[in-house]
XYZ file of C-alpha atoms in Angstrom:
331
model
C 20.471 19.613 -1.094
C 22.810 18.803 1.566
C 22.487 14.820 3.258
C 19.236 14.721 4.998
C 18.935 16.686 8.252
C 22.457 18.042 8.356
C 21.122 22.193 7.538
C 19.038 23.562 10.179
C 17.388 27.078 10.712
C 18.806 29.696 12.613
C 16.154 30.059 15.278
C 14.008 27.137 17.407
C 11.178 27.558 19.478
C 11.726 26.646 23.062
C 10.266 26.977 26.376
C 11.343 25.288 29.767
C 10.231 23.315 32.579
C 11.480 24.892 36.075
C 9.810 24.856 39.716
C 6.819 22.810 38.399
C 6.311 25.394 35.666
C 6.660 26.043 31.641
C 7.982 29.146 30.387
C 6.774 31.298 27.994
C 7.772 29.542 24.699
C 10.178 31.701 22.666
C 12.389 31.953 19.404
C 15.904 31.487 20.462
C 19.063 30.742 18.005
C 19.625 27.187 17.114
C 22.641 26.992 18.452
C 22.173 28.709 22.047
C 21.139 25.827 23.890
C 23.014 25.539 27.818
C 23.440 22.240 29.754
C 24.968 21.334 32.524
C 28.075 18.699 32.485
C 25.610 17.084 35.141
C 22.319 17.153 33.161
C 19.826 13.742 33.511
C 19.447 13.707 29.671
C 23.506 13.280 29.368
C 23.846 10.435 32.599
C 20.317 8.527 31.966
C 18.928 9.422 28.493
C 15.859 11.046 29.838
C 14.772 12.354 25.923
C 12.845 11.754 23.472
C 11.874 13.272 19.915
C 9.584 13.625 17.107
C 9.906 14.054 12.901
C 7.004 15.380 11.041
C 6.901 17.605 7.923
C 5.712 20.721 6.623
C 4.906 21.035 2.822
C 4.769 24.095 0.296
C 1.290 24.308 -2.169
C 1.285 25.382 -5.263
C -0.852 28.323 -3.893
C 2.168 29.235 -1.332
C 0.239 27.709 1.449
C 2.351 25.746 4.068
C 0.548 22.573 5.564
C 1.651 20.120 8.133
C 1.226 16.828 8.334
C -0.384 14.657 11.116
C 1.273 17.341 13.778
C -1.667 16.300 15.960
C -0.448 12.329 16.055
C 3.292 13.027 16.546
C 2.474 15.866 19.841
C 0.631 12.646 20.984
C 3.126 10.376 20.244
C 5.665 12.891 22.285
C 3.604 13.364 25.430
C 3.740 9.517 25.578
C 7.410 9.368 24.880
C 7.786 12.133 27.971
C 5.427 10.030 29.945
C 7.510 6.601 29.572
C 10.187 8.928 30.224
C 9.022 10.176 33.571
C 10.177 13.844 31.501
C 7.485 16.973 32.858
C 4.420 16.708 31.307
C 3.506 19.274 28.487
C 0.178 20.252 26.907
C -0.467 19.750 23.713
C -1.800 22.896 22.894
C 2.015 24.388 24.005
C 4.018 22.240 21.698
C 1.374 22.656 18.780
C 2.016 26.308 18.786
C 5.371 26.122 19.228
C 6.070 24.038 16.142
C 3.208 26.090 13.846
C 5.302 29.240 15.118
C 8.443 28.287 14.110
C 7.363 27.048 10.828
C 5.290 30.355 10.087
C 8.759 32.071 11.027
C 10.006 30.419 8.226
C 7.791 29.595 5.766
C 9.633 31.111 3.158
C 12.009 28.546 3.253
C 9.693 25.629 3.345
C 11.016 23.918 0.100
C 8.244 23.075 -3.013
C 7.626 19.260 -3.373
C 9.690 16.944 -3.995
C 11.594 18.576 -0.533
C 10.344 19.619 2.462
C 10.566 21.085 6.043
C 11.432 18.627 8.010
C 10.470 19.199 12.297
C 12.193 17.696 15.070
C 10.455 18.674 18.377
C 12.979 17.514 21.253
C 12.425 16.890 24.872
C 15.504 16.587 27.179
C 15.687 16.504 30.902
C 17.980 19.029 32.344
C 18.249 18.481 36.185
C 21.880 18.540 37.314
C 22.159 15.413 39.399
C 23.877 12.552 38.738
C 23.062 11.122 41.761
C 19.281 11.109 40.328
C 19.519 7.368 38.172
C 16.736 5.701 39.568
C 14.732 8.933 39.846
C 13.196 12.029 37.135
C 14.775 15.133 36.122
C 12.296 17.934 38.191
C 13.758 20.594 34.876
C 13.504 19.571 31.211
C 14.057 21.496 28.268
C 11.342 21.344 24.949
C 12.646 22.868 21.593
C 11.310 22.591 17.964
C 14.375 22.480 14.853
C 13.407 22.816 11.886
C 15.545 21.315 8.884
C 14.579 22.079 4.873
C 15.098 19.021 3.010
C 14.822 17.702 -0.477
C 13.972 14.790 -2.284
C 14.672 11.269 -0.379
C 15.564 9.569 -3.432
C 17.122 12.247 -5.554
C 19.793 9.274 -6.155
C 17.612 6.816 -7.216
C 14.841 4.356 -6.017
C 17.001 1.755 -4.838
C 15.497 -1.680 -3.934
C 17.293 -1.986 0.118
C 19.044 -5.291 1.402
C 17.633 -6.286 5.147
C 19.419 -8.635 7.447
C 17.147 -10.693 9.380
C 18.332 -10.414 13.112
C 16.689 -13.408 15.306
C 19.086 -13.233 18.250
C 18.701 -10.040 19.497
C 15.988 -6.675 19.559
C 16.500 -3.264 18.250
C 15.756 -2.441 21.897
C 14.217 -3.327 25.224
C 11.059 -4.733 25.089
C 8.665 -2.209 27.245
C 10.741 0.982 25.614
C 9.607 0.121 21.915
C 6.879 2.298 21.937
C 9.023 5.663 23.304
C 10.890 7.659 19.877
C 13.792 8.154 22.024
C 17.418 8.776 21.220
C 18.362 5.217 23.396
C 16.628 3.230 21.453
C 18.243 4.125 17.856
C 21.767 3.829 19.494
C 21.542 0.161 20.648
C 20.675 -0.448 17.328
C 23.481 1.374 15.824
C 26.363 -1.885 16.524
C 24.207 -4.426 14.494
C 23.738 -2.640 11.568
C 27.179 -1.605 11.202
C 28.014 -4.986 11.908
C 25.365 -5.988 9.108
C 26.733 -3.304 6.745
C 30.265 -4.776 6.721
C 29.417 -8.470 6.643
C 26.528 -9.066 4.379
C 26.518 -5.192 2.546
C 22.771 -4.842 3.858
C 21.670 -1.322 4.375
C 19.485 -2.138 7.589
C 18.817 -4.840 10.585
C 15.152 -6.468 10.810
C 14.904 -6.976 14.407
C 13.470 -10.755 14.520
C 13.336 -11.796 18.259
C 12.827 -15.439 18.632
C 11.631 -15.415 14.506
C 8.793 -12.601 15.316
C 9.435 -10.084 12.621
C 8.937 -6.310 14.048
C 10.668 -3.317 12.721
C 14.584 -2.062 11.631
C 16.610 0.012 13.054
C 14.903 3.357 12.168
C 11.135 2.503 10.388
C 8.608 0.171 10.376
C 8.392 -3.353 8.380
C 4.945 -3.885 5.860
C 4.787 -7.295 3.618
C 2.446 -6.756 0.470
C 1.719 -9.940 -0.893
C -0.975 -9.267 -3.885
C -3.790 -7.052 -2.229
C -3.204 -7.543 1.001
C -0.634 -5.579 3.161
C 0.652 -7.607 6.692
C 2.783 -6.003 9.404
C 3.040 -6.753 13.388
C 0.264 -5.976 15.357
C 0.834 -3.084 17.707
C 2.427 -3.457 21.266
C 4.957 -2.232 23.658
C 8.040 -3.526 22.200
C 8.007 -1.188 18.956
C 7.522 2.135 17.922
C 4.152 3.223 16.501
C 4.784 5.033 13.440
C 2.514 7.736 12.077
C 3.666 6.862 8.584
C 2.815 3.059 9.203
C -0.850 4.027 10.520
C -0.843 6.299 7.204
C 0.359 4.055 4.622
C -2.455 1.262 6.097
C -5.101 3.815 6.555
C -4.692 4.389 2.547
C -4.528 1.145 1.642
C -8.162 0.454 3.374
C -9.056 3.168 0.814
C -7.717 1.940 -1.797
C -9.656 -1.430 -0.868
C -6.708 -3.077 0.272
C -6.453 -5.890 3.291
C -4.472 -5.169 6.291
C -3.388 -7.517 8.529
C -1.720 -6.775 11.665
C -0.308 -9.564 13.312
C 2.280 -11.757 13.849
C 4.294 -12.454 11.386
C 7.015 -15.100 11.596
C 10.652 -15.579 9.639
C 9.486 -18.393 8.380
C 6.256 -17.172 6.637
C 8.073 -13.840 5.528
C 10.767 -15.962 3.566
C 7.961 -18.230 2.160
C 5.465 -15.016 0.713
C 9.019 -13.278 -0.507
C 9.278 -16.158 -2.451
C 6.369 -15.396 -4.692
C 6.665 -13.011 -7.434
C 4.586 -10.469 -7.232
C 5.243 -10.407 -3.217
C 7.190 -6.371 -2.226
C 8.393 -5.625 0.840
C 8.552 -1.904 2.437
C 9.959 0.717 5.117
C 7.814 3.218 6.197
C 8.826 6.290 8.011
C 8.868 10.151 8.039
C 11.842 10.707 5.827
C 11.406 7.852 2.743
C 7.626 7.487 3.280
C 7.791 3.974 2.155
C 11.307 2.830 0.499
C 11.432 -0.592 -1.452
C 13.174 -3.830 0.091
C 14.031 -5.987 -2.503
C 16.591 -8.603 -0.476
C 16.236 -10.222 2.745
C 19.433 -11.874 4.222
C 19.418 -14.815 6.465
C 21.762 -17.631 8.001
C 23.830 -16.294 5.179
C 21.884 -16.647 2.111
C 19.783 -14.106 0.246
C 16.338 -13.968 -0.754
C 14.758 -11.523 -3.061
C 11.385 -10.400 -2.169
C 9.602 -10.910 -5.152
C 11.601 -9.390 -8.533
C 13.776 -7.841 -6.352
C 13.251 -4.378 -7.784
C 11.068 -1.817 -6.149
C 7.248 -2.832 -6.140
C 4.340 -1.605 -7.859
C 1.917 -1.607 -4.916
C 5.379 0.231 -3.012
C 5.238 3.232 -5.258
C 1.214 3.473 -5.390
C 0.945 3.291 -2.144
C 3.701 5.994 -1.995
C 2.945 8.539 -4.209
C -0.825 8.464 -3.188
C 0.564 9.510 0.784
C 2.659 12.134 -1.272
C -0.302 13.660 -3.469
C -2.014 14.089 -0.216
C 0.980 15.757 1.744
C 1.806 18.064 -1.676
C -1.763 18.960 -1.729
C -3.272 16.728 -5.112
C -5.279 14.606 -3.464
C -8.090 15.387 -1.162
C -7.254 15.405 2.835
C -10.190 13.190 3.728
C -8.556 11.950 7.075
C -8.221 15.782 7.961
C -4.313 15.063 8.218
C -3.382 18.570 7.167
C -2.559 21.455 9.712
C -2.408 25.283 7.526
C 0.209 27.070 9.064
């Protein structure tokens, strides 16, 4: 497979927003898109976007999962935005249309069909920065993709960033493009310094999320991460990778959870640390990296809880496990 996200099918869905009114969604080639040099979404970063998968049965079905929390997740995104407001109904169709259109090339487990609904605004006024876009654009990509850790399960290096935020505090919540660009400087910085493969935002020693997923400490049978708020995004992964662990008769804690106590738990051995998101489902951490030194979390390596917790999110998504939580969309 080609790096993550870099192939993309020939056709999208799309529809419009224009004189207070969506068009008729349609399948249009990927690459047909027209903006103007003037458009909001290039001057103010009015957009915002979604990942979710679709998955291949052994019977040849095609099943998508938790499209029903990521259309919410959008219309929020829009909302924050000020973009047009959508129904979910629209976008729902749109993206189990352009997956049916292609369901042939839905990849078997371990890959995938990866979905990126996208919402841009596409007024041209550039005199409009303290105002919304009154024209938007909404379009569904789809990209196959194969297994996340084809090269490996490698234990990742975090460094622990107190000083600043991956973003502004009352935009954490919004999966838009912004907010994974002001992020992009400090982990190249952390990259070339310290080697780590991702930032832990830390504001004033409050431990949130990195750069592109969500943060979960599992030390012994109990699973902490920060309580939801504003200031980070909500991630449909993170709600599914707790929502098992109740099952499995885990604790979950969300709250606050400080520098201080993360470096003290990562100090025990059988303490793991995880990232959860679309693409890895839940990759190991195995070093955190402050004030210049390094701590392992527990041995290091890639947990045991980690890769239960894991795989039983993936039996459910490939269809060998049961779909109590009615995550599952048949296309």
């Amino acid at each position: 497979m080609a790096a993550f996200g870099s192939v993309f099918m020939p056709q999208m869905a799309l529809a419009t927003y224009e004189n207070s009114n969506w068009s008729t969604p349609e399948l249009v080639p990927s690459d047909a898109i027209q903006l103007h040099p003037g458009a909001h979404v290039l001057h103010y970063a009015s957009t915002c976007f979604e990942g979710l998968k679709a998955f291949r049965y052994e019977d040849g079905s095609i099943n998508i999962f938790r499209m029903d929390r990521n259309v919410k997740r959008m219309q929020q995104s829009s909302e924050l935005l000020s973009l047009p407001a959508f129904d979910e109904s629209m976008l729902e169709h749109m993206i189990i249309d352009v997956v049916k259109h292609f369901s042939e090339e839905v990849p078997a487990p371990p890959g995938s069909m990866y979905i990126r609904p996208t919402h841009i605004g596409t007024e041209a006024a550039i005199g409009k920065a303290a105002s919304p876009t009154h024209s938007s654009m909404l379009y569904v990509l789809l990209s196959p993709v194969g297994d996340y850790f084809s090269g490996g399960d490698k234990a990742l290096r975090l460094l622990l960033e107190e000083d600043g935020s991956r973003c502004a505090a009352h935009m954490g919540m919004v999966k838009s493009g912004g907010n994974y660009a002001s992020a992009l400087q400090p982990i190249l910085k952390a990259r070339a310094s310290v080697n780590a493969d991702q930032v832990l935002f830390c504001p004033n020693g409050d431990v949130q999320e990195t750069g592109a997923a969500n943060f979960l400490l599992i030390d012994g049978n109990e699973i902490i991460t920060k309580a939801l708020d504003s200031s980070f995004l909500h991630g449909v992964t993170r709600d599914s990778i707790l929502t098992i662990a109740k099952d499995l008769g885990m604790k979950v804690s969300e709250r606050e959870l400080s520098v201080e106590e993360l470096l003290e738990r990562a100090a025990k051995p059988s303490c793991e640390a995880a990232l959860s998101g679309t693409a890895a489902v839940l990759a190991p951490v195995g070093t955190l990296i402050h004030n210049n030194k390094e701590f392992s979390v527990g041995s290091g390596k890639p947990g045991e809880t980690t890769l239960k917790l894991r795989k039983a999110l993936n039996d459910i998504q490939w269809g060998k496990a049961e779909d109590k939580h009615r995550w599952l969309t048949k296309v």
